[in-house]
PDB file of N, CA and C in Angstrom:
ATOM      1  N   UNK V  20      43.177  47.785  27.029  1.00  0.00           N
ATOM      2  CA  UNK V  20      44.103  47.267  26.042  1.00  0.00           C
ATOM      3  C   UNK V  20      45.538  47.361  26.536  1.00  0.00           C
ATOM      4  N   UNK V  21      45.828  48.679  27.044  1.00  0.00           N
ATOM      5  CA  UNK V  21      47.232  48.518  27.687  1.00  0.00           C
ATOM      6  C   UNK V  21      47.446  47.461  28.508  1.00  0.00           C
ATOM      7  N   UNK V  22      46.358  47.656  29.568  1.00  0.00           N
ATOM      8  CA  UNK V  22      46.775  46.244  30.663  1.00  0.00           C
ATOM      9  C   UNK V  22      46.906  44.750  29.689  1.00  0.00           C
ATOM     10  N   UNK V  23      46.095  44.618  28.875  1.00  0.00           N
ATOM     11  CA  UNK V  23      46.784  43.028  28.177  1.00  0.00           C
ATOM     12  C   UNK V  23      48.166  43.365  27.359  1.00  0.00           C
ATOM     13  N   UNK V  24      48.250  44.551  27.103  1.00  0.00           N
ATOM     14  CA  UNK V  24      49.397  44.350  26.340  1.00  0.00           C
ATOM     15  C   UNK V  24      50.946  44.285  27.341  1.00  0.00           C
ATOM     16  N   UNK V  25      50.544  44.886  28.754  1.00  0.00           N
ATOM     17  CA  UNK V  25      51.791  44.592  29.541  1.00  0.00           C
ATOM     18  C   UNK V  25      51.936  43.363  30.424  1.00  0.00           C
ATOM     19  N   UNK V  26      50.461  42.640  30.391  1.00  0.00           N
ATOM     20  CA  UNK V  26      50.374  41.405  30.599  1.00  0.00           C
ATOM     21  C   UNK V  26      51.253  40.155  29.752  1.00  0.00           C
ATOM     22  N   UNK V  27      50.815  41.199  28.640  1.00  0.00           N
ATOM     23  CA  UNK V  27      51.476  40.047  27.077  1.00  0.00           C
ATOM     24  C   UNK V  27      53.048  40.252  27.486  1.00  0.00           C
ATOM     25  N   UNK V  28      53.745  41.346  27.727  1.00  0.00           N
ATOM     26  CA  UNK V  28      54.967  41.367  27.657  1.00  0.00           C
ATOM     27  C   UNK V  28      56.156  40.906  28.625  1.00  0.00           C
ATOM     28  N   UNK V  29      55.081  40.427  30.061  1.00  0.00           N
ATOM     29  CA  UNK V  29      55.367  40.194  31.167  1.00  0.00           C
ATOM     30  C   UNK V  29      55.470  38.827  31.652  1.00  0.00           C
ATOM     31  N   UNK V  30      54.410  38.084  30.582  1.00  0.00           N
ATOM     32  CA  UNK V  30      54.341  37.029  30.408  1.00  0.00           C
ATOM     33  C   UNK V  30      55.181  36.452  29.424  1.00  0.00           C
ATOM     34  N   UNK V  31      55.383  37.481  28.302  1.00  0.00           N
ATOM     35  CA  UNK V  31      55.886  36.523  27.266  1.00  0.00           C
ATOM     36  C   UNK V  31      57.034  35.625  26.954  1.00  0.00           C
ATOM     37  N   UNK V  32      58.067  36.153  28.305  1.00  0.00           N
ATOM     38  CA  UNK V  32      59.157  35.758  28.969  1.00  0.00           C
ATOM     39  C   UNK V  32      59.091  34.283  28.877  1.00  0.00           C
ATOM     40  N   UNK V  33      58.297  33.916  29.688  1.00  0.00           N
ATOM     41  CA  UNK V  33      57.841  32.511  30.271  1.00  0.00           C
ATOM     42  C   UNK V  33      57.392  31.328  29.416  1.00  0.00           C
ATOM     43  N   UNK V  34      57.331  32.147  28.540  1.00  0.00           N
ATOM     44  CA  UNK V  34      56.939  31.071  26.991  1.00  0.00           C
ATOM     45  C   UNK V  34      57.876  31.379  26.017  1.00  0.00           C
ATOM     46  N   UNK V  35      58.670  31.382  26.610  1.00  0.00           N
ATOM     47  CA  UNK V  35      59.862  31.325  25.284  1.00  0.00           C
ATOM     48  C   UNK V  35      60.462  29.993  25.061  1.00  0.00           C
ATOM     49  N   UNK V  36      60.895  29.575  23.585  1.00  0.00           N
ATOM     50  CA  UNK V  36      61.200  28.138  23.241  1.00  0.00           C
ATOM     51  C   UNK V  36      62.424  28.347  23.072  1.00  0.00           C
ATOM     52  N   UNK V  37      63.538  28.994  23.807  1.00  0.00           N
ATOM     53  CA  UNK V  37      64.695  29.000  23.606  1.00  0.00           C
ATOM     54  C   UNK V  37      65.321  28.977  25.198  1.00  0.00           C
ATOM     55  N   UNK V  38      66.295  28.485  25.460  1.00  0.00           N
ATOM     56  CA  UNK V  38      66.719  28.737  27.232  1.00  0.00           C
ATOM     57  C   UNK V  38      67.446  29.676  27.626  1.00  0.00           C
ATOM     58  N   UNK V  39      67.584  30.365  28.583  1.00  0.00           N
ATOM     59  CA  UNK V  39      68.126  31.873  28.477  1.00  0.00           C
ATOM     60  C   UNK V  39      69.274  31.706  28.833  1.00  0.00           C
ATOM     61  N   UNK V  40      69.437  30.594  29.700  1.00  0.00           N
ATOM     62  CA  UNK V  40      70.950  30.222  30.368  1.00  0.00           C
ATOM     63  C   UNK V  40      71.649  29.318  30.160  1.00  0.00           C
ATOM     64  N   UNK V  41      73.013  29.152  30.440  1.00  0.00           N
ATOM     65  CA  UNK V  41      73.626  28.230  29.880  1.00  0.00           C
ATOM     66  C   UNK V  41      73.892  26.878  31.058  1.00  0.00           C
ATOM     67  N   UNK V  42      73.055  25.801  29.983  1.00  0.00           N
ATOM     68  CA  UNK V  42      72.673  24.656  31.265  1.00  0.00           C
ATOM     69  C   UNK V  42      73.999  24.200  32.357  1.00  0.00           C
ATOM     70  N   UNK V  43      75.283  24.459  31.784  1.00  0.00           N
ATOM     71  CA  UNK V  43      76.310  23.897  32.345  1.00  0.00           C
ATOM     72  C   UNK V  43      76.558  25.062  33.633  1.00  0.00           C
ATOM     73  N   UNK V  44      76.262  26.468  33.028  1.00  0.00           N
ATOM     74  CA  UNK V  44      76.346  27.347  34.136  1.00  0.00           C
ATOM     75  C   UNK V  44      74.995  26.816  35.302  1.00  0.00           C
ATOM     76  N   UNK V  45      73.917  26.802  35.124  1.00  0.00           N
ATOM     77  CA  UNK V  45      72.685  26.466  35.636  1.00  0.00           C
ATOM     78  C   UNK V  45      73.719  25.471  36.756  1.00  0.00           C
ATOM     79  N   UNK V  46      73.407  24.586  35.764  1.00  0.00           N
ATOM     80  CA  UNK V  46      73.867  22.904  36.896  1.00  0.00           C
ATOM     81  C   UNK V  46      75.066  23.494  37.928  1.00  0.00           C
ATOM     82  N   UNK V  47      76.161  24.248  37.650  1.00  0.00           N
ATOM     83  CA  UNK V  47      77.302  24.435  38.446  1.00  0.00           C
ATOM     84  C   UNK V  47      76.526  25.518  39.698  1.00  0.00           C
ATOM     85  N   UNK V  48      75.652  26.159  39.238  1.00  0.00           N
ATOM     86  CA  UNK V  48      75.324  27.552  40.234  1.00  0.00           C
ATOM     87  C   UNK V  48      74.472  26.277  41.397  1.00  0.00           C
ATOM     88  N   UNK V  49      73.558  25.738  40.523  1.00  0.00           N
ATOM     89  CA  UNK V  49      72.502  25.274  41.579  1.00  0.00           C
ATOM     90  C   UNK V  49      72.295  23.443  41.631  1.00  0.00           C
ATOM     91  N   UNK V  50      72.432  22.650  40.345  1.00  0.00           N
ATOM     92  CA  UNK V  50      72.121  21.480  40.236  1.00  0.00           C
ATOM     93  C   UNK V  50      72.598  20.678  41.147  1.00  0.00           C
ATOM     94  N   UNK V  51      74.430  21.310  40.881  1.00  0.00           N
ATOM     95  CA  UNK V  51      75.353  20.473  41.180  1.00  0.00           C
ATOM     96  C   UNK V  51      75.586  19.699  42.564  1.00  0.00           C
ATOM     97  N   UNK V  52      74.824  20.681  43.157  1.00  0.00           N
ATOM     98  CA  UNK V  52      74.581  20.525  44.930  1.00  0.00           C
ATOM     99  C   UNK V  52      74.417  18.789  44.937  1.00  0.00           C
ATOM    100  N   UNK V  53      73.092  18.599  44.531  1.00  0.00           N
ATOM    101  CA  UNK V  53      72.610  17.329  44.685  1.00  0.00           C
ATOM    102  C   UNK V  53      73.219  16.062  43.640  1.00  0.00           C
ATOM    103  N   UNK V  54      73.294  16.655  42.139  1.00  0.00           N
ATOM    104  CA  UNK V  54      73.513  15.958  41.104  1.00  0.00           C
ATOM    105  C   UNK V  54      75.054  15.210  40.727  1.00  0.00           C
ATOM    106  N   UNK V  55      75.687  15.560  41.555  1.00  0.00           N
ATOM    107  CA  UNK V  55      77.008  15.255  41.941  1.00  0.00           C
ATOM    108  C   UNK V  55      77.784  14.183  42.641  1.00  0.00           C
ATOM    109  N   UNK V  56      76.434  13.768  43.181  1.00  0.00           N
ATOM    110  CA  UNK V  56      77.284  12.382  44.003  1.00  0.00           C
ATOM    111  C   UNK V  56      76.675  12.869  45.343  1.00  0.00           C
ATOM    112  N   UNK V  57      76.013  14.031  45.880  1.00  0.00           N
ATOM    113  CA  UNK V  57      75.963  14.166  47.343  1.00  0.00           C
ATOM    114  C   UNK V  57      74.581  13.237  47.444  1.00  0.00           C
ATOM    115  N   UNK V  58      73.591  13.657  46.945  1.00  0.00           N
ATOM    116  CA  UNK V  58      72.283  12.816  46.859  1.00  0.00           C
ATOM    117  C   UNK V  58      72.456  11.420  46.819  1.00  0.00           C
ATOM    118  N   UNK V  59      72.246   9.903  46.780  1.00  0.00           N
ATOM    119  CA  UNK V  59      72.552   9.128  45.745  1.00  0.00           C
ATOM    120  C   UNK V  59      71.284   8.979  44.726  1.00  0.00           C
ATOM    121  N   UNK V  60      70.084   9.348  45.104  1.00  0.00           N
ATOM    122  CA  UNK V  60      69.134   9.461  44.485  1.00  0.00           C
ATOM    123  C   UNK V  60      68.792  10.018  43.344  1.00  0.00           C
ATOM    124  N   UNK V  61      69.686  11.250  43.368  1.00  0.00           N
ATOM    125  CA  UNK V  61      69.638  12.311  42.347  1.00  0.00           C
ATOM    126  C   UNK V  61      71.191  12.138  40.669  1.00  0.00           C
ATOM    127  N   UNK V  62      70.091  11.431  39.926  1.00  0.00           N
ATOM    128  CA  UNK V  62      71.557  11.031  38.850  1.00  0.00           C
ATOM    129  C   UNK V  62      72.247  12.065  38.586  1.00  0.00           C
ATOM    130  N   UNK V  63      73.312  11.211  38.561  1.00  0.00           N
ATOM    131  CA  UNK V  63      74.700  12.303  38.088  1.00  0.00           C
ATOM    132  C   UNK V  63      74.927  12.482  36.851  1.00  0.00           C
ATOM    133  N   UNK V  64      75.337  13.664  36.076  1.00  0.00           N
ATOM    134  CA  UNK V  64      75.287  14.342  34.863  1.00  0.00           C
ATOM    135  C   UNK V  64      76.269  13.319  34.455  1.00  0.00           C
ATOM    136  N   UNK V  65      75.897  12.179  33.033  1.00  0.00           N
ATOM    137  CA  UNK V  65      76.452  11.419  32.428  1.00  0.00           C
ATOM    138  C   UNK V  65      75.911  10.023  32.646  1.00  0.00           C
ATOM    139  N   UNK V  66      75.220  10.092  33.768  1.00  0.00           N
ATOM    140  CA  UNK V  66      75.214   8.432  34.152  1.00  0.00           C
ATOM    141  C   UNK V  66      74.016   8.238  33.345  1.00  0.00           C
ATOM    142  N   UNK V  67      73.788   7.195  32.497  1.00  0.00           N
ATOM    143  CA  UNK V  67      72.980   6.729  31.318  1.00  0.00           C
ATOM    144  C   UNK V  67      71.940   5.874  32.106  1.00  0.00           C
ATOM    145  N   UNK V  68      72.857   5.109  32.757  1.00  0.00           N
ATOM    146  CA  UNK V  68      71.924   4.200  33.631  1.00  0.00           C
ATOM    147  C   UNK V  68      70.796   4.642  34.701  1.00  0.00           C
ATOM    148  N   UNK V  69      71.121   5.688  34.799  1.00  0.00           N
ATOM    149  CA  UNK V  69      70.414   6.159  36.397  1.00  0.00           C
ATOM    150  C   UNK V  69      69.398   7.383  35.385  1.00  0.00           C
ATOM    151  N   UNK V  70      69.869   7.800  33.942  1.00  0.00           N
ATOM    152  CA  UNK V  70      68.907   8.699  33.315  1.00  0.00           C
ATOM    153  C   UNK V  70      67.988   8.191  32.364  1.00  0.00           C
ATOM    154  N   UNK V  71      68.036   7.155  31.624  1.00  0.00           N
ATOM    155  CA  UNK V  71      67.400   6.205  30.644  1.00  0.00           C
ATOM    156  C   UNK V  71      66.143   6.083  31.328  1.00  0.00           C
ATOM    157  N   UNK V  72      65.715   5.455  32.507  1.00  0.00           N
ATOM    158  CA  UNK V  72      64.606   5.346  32.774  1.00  0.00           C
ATOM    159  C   UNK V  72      63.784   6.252  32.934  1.00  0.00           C
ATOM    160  N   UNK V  73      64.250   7.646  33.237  1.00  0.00           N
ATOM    161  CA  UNK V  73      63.904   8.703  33.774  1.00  0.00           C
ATOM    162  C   UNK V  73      63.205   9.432  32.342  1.00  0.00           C
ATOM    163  N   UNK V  74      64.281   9.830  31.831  1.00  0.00           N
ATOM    164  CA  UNK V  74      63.703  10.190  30.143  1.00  0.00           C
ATOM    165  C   UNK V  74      62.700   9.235  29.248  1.00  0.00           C
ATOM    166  N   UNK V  75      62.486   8.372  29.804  1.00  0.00           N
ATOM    167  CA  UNK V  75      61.624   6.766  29.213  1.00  0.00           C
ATOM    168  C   UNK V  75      60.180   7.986  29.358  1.00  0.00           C
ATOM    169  N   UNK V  76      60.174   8.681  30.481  1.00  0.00           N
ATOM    170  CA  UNK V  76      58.631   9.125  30.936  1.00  0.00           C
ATOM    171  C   UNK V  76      58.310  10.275  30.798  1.00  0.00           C
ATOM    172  N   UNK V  77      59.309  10.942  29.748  1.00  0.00           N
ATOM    173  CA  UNK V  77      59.051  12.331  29.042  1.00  0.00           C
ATOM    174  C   UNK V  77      59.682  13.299  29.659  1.00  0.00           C
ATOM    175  N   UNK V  78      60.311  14.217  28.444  1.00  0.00           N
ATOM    176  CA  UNK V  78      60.709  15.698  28.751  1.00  0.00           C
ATOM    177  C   UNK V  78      60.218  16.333  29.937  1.00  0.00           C
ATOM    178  N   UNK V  79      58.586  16.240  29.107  1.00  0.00           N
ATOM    179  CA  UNK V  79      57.565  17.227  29.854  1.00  0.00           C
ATOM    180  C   UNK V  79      57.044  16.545  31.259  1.00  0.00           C
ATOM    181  N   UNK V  80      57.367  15.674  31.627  1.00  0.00           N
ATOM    182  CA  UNK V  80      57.149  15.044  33.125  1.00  0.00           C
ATOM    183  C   UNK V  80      58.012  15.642  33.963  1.00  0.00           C
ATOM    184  N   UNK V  81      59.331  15.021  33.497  1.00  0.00           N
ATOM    185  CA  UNK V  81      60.646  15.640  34.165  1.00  0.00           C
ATOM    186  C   UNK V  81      61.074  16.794  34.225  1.00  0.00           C
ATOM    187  N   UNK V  82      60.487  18.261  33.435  1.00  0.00           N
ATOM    188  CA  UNK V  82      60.204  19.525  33.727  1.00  0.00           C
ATOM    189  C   UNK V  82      59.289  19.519  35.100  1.00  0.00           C
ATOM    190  N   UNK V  83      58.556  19.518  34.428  1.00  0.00           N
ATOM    191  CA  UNK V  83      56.863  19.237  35.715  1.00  0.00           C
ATOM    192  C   UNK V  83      57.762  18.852  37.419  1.00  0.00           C
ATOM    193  N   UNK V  84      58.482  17.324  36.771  1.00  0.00           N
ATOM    194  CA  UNK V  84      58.726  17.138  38.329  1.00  0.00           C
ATOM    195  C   UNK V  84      60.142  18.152  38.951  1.00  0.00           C
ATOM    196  N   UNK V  85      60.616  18.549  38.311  1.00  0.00           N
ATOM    197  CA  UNK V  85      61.886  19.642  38.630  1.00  0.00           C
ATOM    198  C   UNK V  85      60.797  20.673  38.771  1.00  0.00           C
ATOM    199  N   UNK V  86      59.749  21.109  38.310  1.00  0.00           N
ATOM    200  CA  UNK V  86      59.363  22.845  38.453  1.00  0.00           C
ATOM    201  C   UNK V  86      58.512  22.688  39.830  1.00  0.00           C
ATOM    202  N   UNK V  87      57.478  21.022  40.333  1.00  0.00           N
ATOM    203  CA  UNK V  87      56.923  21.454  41.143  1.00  0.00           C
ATOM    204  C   UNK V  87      57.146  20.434  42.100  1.00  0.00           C
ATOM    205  N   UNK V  88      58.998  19.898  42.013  1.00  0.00           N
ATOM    206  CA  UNK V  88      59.346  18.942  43.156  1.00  0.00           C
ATOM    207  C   UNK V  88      58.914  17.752  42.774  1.00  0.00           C
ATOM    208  N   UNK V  89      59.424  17.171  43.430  1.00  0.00           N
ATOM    209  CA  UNK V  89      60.030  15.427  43.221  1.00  0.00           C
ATOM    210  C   UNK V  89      60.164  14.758  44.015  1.00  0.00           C
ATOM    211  N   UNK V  90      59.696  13.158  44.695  1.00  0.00           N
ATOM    212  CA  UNK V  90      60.362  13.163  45.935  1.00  0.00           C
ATOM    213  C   UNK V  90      61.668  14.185  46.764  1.00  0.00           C
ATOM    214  N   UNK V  91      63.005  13.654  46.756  1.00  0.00           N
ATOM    215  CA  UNK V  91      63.697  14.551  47.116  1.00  0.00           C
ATOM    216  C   UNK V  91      64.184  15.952  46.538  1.00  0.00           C
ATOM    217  N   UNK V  92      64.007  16.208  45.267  1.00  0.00           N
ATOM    218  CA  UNK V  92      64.046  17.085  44.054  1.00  0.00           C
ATOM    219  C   UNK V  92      63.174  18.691  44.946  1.00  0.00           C
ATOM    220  N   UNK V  93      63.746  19.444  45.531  1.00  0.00           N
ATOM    221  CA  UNK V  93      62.739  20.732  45.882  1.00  0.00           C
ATOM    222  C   UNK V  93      61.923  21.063  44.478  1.00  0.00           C
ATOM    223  N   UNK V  94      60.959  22.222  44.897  1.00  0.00           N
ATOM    224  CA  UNK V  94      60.752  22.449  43.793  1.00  0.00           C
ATOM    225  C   UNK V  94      61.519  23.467  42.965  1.00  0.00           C
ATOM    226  N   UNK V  95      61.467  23.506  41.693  1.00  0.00           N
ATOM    227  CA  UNK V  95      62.076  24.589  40.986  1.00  0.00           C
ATOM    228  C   UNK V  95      63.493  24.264  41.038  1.00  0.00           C
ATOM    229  N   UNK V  96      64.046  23.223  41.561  1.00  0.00           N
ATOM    230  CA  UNK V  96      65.313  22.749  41.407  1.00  0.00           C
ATOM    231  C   UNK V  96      65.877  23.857  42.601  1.00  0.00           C
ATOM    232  N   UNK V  97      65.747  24.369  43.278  1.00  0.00           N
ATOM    233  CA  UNK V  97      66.006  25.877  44.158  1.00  0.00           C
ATOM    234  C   UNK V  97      66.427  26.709  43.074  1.00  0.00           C
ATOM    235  N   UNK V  98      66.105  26.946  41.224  1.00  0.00           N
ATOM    236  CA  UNK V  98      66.305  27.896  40.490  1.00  0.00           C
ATOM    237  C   UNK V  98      65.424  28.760  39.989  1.00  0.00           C
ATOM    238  N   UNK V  99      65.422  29.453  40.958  1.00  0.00           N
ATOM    239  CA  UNK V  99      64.310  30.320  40.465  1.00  0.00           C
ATOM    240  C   UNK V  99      64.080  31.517  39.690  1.00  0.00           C
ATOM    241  N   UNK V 100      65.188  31.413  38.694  1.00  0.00           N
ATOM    242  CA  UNK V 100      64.860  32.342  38.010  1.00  0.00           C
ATOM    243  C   UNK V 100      65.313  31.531  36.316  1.00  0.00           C
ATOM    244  N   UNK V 101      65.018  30.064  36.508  1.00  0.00           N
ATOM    245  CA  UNK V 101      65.170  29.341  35.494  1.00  0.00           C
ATOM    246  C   UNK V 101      63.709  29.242  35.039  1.00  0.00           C
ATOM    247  N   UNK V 102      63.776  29.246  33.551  1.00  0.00           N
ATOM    248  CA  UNK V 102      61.968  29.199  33.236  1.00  0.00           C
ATOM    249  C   UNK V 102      62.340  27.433  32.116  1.00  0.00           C
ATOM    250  N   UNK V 103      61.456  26.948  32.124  1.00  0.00           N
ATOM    251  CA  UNK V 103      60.547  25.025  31.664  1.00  0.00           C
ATOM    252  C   UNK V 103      62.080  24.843  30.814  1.00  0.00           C
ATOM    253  N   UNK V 104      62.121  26.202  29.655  1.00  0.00           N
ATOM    254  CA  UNK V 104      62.890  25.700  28.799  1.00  0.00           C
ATOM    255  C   UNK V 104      64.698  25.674  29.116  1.00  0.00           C
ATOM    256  N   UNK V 105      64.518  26.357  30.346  1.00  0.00           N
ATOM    257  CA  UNK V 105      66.055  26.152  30.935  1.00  0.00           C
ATOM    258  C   UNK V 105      65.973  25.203  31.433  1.00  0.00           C
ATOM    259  N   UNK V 106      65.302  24.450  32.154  1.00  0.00           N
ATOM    260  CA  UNK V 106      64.969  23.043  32.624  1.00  0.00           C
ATOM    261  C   UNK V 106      65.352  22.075  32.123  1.00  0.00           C
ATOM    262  N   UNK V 107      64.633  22.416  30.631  1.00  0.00           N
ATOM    263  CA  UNK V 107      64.805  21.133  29.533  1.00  0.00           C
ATOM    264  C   UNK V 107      66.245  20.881  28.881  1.00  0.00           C
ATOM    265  N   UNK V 108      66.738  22.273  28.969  1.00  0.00           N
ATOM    266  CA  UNK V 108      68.307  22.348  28.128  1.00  0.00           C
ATOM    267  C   UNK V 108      69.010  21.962  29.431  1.00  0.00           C
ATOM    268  N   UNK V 109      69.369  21.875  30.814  1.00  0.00           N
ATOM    269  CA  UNK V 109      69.923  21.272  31.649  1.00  0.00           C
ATOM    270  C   UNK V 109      69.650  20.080  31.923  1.00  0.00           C
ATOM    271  N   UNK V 110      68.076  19.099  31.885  1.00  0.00           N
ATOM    272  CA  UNK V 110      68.262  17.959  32.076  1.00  0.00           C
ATOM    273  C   UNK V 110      68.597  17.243  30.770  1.00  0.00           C
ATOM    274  N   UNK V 111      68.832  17.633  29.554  1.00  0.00           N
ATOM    275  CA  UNK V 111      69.342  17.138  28.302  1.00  0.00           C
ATOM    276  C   UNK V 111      70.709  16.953  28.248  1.00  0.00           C
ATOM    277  N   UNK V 112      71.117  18.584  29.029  1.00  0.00           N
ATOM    278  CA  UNK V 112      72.835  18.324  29.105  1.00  0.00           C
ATOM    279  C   UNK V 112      73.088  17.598  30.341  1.00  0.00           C
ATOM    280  N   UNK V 113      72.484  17.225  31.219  1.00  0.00           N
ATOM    281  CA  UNK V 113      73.459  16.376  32.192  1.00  0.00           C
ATOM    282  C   UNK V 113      73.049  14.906  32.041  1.00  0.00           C
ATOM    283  N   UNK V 114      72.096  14.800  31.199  1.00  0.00           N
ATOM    284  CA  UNK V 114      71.721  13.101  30.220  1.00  0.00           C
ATOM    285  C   UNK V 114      72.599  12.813  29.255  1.00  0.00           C
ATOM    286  N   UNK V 115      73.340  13.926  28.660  1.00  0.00           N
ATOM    287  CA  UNK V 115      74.197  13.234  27.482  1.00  0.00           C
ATOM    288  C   UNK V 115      75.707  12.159  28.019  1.00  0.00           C
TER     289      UNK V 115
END
């Protein structure tokens, strides 16, 4: 019973529906590398045009393809200590 319960607590991190970090800090520490204009592939935080299609194919895709890589996209965005729902609150804020 102990071992599931430090399983439960170890895990429970990882399923949290709230984001721990703040997406604008996120994007500046690590996004910004690519999302900035150095990539051209990789849309830039604001551009509607280059994100519309992208969001057309779901939240939960575009987690998926940031957590396990993307064509040029590494995986995990190189953030690795960002968990799905920091994901989701950074590609929301650099879509608005």
């Amino acid at each position: 019973m102990t071992k599931w319960l430090l399983a439960a607590g170890v895990l429970m991190p990882l399923y949290s529906a709230q984001a721990t970090q703040d997406p604008e800090a996120v994007y500046n520490r690590v996004c910004g590398a690519c999302h900035s204009g150095q990539l051209p592939m990789a849309p830039r935080k604001g551009d509607q045009e280059a994100w519309t299609p992208r969001l057309a194919k779901g939240m939960e895709t575009l987690v998926q393809h940031v957590t396990q890589g993307f064509k040029a996209m590494p995986p995990r965005g190189l953030c690795m200590d960002c968990s799905a729902e920091d994901y989701r609150a950074v590609i929301q804020w650099m879509s608005e």
